[in-house]
Amino acid sequence: MAARRLPRFDHRACVSCAACAEDCPVSCIAMETAPGRGPHAKPRLSPASACVGCGACGRACPVSAVAMCDTDGEA
Amino acid sequence: MAASYTGKVLTVDLGTGKIEAESVPDEVYERFIGGLGLGAWWLYTRMPAGADPLGSEAVLGFVPGLLTGSGSLFTGRWMAVCKSPLTGGWGDANCGGTLAPAIKRCGFDAIFVRGVSEKPVYLEVGNSGAVLRDASALWGLDAMETEENLVAAFGAAGGKKRPSVAAIGPAGESRSLISGIVTDGGRIAARSGVGAVMGSKRLKALVLAGTKPIPCADRAAVKANSLAFARSVRDFPLPPTGLLRLGGVLLRKLPWNLRFDGFLFGAVLGRLGTAGMNRLSVEWGDAPLKNWRGSERDYPARASRAIDPARVLERQERAYHCYSCPTGCGGLCRVDGRETHKPEYETVLALSGLLLCDDLEAVFRMNDAMNRAGIDTISAGASIAMAIELAEAGVLPKKALGDLDLRWGSAAGAEALLRLMIAREGLGAVFADGVRQAALRLGPAGGQAAGAPGAAPGPAGPAPGAAALEAAVHSGGQELAMHDPRNDPGFALHAAVDPAPGKHTVGCRLYYGMFRLWTRVPGAPKPPLLERKDRAFESGPESARAAVLSSDFISLFNGAGLCLFGSLYGADRLRFFETLDAATGWRRSPADYLEAGRRIQTLRQLFSLREGIEPKDVVPSARALGRPPKEAGANRGRSVPLEALARGYWEEIGWPEGRPSPATLARLGLAELEGRHGR
Ligand code: SF4
Ligand code: SF4
Ligand code: SF4
């Protein structure tokens, strides 16, 4: 499969504002909490296969917690 | 470099079905910013004077802010703007969630709807345009069911993007004057009766699914400001929530007011949500109790324990952040197994302390019922409080009361009345449009009106007229929020002089101290850290200046699309003015931006005046002003010198007797707009 760019979320820098999830044109970012990580949800690709690599999430993020990374289609 | 607006608005005429994209000149953004300012400009120039707020000439606007989607923080708020059927003047309601960026991703800075549709419709907007669709099958559904249905239908039709939906529930459909517009599973633009306006147009919902990029002049610079703010936020270890209550006791007993730090407030909000203030406000004298007649003695610790922030938090499954908000004061929980938003401070207090109830589960249920029906929890709580007071005084006819258990402290009675209000049945029909309408219906001249659809009180029993007028706590027709002006007189001032009266979101002593405008604006007064409490009741040039700066700032904030809670961190820490420059490419001084805020504020006032509002007559109810003063508990002996405070505000802003002077209009460049209307 051709290489494509996927977002990688820096959960430490993230302020849980969900702008990435909202601006994603295919709604493939889910905001999820994890046990022991407090009540403020963090973004996760859901599912990664739906991502079209458009970078809208990175564009939206106010605190630069989204980096677009080269990956192969398996990521 | 394109500034952070699209320069286009979507206009929809529901009478003719005509949908158009119209261009807005740059000059309008430069002068009115966007958001609330764009809404005020549009309504003032496009809506004929004297239009029926529920008629076909009325325009309802949905406006995100100038900064929405620019990489800035706190900018996910949108407003509904209209002529308020509740007050008769300018109306607006603010809400968070996801609708604000969704409007802009459709390529528009606003959506304006006029006309009345023959049958129920919803408006769907995407990248390729807008279309009206039949909503007959949705009419009658609650707002959250409507949203679920529309999201599912959009997905089933092949849409990949989850759309943002704004919908009315049964309260808006039946044109309840205290109904709002609901988004995101139970957030609501609640005030001014905006839901009734949407209902009158038979517009059930908006479905927004655009994915267009939102412009911004210098996104990297905007984000650098956001990041710097996010890094600067200091966290505070919070004491156990029970101690917050004691903090309220201390605040009540101290002879001084403190200037609070927004970081501390932000820490409470981020951890506990607005409910963090529940018991502190009760003890401090901020929360009105027993329909504004009681004190903390009527609602002691053993009662307020029910609304302790920890109890609210126990019910929360996760925090909720409006779009681009780093604080996340909201929370999602379950009621009857269905996900919904937790009740906010205003809601909790309007359904607990105001009614002397201590049943938190009932508050959760009523909150959910109101979000589904699309009804303002503040106004509905105030209406229930009024009904209880009248029932306790024995002036509501027995026949009308039926088996309703309307007593102080009876959550079951409150819940039963709420159900009747939503259904407009029996006594509910009397209170379904807020306290002013209820007083009219119950008054000597209003006996007939009480017979609005469904059973209504018969003529038997003592005339409730005078008692009803007194128990109806509002300003200019809109119910006051849960902040007592006898504790902070600024709440009365802005509830009186704002073109949308009765709101708590414009200014007060507490907010002004947190705005920190003196760090950016020459001549802005800097309040001392400690100040004798009676100083807050004195009118003078400094307090007038602070009040006017507050309304300038909040109007500007609402033009930019920010959350009030963002402002409380302080304009400097938020790098608010710097962010405006970065997003627009303008280079303007904070004072110049604030003048744009004043332009928005003054145009809203012109709108209200044009509709016949007499500013001197907009006065919060006597008991909220301490007339007569309370004899016991917090705020005892205090009364608000409203006339002097209003005079000071009007003098400072250049609106003698509430009417912008020719000099003010000339200075703000509004002279040529005045009197112009209805194209
Ligand atoms: S790159 Fe585009 S499609 Fe992929 S998660 Fe980000 S916004 Fe969504
Ligand atoms: S936009 Fe950035 S800060 Fe906001 S949730 Fe996404 S990654 Fe986190
Ligand atoms: S602070 Fe609360 S209300 Fe304001 S934008 Fe954030 S989540 Fe929404």
PDB file of N, CA and C and ligand atoms in Angstrom, chain A residues 9-11 13-21 29 31 41-43 57 60-66, chain B residues 324, ligand 2:
ATOM      1  N   PHE A   9      -0.621  12.110  17.932  1.00  0.00           N
ATOM      2  CA  PHE A   9      -1.074  13.054  18.969  1.00  0.00           C
ATOM      3  C   PHE A   9      -0.134  13.011  20.179  1.00  0.00           C
ATOM      4  N   ASP A  10       0.343  14.162  20.571  1.00  0.00           N
ATOM      5  CA  ASP A  10       1.186  14.258  21.766  1.00  0.00           C
ATOM      6  C   ASP A  10       0.263  14.499  22.961  1.00  0.00           C
ATOM      7  N   HIS A  11      -0.058  13.444  23.668  1.00  0.00           N
ATOM      8  CA  HIS A  11      -1.065  13.544  24.726  1.00  0.00           C
ATOM      9  C   HIS A  11      -0.606  14.377  25.911  1.00  0.00           C
ATOM     10  N   ALA A  13       1.137  17.274  25.616  1.00  0.00           N
ATOM     11  CA  ALA A  13       0.927  18.675  25.232  1.00  0.00           C
ATOM     12  C   ALA A  13      -0.554  18.975  25.012  1.00  0.00           C
ATOM     13  N   CYS A  14      -1.336  17.956  24.707  1.00  0.00           N
ATOM     14  CA  CYS A  14      -2.758  18.121  24.362  1.00  0.00           C
ATOM     15  C   CYS A  14      -3.561  18.706  25.524  1.00  0.00           C
ATOM     16  N   VAL A  15      -4.439  19.662  25.224  1.00  0.00           N
ATOM     17  CA  VAL A  15      -5.302  20.250  26.257  1.00  0.00           C
ATOM     18  C   VAL A  15      -6.759  19.771  26.125  1.00  0.00           C
ATOM     19  N   SER A  16      -6.963  18.702  25.378  1.00  0.00           N
ATOM     20  CA  SER A  16      -8.283  18.041  25.286  1.00  0.00           C
ATOM     21  C   SER A  16      -9.364  18.897  24.656  1.00  0.00           C
ATOM     22  N   CYS A  17      -8.989  19.815  23.772  1.00  0.00           N
ATOM     23  CA  CYS A  17      -9.984  20.781  23.286  1.00  0.00           C
ATOM     24  C   CYS A  17     -10.830  20.249  22.147  1.00  0.00           C
ATOM     25  N   ALA A  18     -10.483  19.084  21.617  1.00  0.00           N
ATOM     26  CA  ALA A  18     -11.311  18.403  20.598  1.00  0.00           C
ATOM     27  C   ALA A  18     -11.401  19.142  19.267  1.00  0.00           C
ATOM     28  N   ALA A  19     -10.590  20.169  19.075  1.00  0.00           N
ATOM     29  CA  ALA A  19     -10.646  20.883  17.789  1.00  0.00           C
ATOM     30  C   ALA A  19     -10.235  19.951  16.656  1.00  0.00           C
ATOM     31  N   CYS A  20      -9.267  19.082  16.901  1.00  0.00           N
ATOM     32  CA  CYS A  20      -8.816  18.152  15.859  1.00  0.00           C
ATOM     33  C   CYS A  20      -9.967  17.239  15.439  1.00  0.00           C
ATOM     34  N   ALA A  21     -10.653  16.685  16.438  1.00  0.00           N
ATOM     35  CA  ALA A  21     -11.737  15.750  16.151  1.00  0.00           C
ATOM     36  C   ALA A  21     -12.859  16.448  15.391  1.00  0.00           C
ATOM     37  N   ILE A  29     -11.512  10.781  14.333  1.00  0.00           N
ATOM     38  CA  ILE A  29     -10.797  10.976  15.598  1.00  0.00           C
ATOM     39  C   ILE A  29     -11.803  10.874  16.728  1.00  0.00           C
ATOM     40  N   MET A  31     -12.517  11.109  20.842  1.00  0.00           N
ATOM     41  CA  MET A  31     -11.980  11.651  22.084  1.00  0.00           C
ATOM     42  C   MET A  31     -12.291  10.625  23.181  1.00  0.00           C
ATOM     43  N   ALA A  41     -10.731  13.920  28.044  1.00  0.00           N
ATOM     44  CA  ALA A  41     -10.468  12.932  26.997  1.00  0.00           C
ATOM     45  C   ALA A  41      -9.350  13.376  26.055  1.00  0.00           C
ATOM     46  N   LYS A  42      -8.697  12.412  25.438  1.00  0.00           N
ATOM     47  CA  LYS A  42      -7.610  12.675  24.482  1.00  0.00           C
ATOM     48  C   LYS A  42      -7.971  12.051  23.130  1.00  0.00           C
ATOM     49  N   PRO A  43      -7.405  12.594  22.059  1.00  0.00           N
ATOM     50  CA  PRO A  43      -7.767  12.094  20.729  1.00  0.00           C
ATOM     51  C   PRO A  43      -7.055  10.784  20.367  1.00  0.00           C
ATOM     52  N   CYS A  57      -6.632  18.058  11.172  1.00  0.00           N
ATOM     53  CA  CYS A  57      -6.520  17.978  12.631  1.00  0.00           C
ATOM     54  C   CYS A  57      -5.318  18.789  13.123  1.00  0.00           C
ATOM     55  N   ALA A  60      -5.954  22.413  12.961  1.00  0.00           N
ATOM     56  CA  ALA A  60      -6.885  22.916  13.979  1.00  0.00           C
ATOM     57  C   ALA A  60      -6.230  23.041  15.348  1.00  0.00           C
ATOM     58  N   CYS A  61      -5.289  22.177  15.645  1.00  0.00           N
ATOM     59  CA  CYS A  61      -4.786  22.079  17.027  1.00  0.00           C
ATOM     60  C   CYS A  61      -4.142  23.393  17.483  1.00  0.00           C
ATOM     61  N   PRO A  62      -4.678  24.009  18.538  1.00  0.00           N
ATOM     62  CA  PRO A  62      -4.152  25.309  18.985  1.00  0.00           C
ATOM     63  C   PRO A  62      -2.785  25.210  19.647  1.00  0.00           C
ATOM     64  N   VAL A  63      -2.427  24.025  20.125  1.00  0.00           N
ATOM     65  CA  VAL A  63      -1.185  23.950  20.909  1.00  0.00           C
ATOM     66  C   VAL A  63      -0.153  23.024  20.247  1.00  0.00           C
ATOM     67  N   SER A  64      -0.308  22.819  18.955  1.00  0.00           N
ATOM     68  CA  SER A  64       0.647  22.034  18.171  1.00  0.00           C
ATOM     69  C   SER A  64       0.930  20.662  18.777  1.00  0.00           C
ATOM     70  N   ALA A  65      -0.125  19.998  19.196  1.00  0.00           N
ATOM     71  CA  ALA A  65       0.041  18.660  19.758  1.00  0.00           C
ATOM     72  C   ALA A  65      -0.220  17.572  18.717  1.00  0.00           C
ATOM     73  N   VAL A  66      -0.401  17.968  17.467  1.00  0.00           N
ATOM     74  CA  VAL A  66      -0.608  16.989  16.397  1.00  0.00           C
ATOM     75  C   VAL A  66       0.513  17.129  15.377  1.00  0.00           C
TER      76      VAL A  66
ATOM     77  N   SER B 324     -12.311  23.752  20.929  1.00  0.00           N
ATOM     78  CA  SER B 324     -11.088  24.535  21.168  1.00  0.00           C
ATOM     79  C   SER B 324     -10.962  25.096  22.580  1.00  0.00           C
TER      80      SER B 324
HETATM   81  S1  SF4 C   2      -6.639  19.809  18.841  1.00  0.00           S
HETATM   82 FE1  SF4 C   2      -4.700  19.425  19.880  1.00  0.00          FE
HETATM   83  S2  SF4 C   2      -5.043  20.005  22.012  1.00  0.00           S
HETATM   84 FE2  SF4 C   2      -7.051  19.808  21.041  1.00  0.00          FE
HETATM   85  S3  SF4 C   2      -7.644  17.667  21.488  1.00  0.00           S
HETATM   86 FE3  SF4 C   2      -6.660  17.667  19.477  1.00  0.00          FE
HETATM   87  S4  SF4 C   2      -4.511  17.190  19.919  1.00  0.00           S
HETATM   88 FE4  SF4 C   2      -5.447  17.800  21.858  1.00  0.00          FE
END
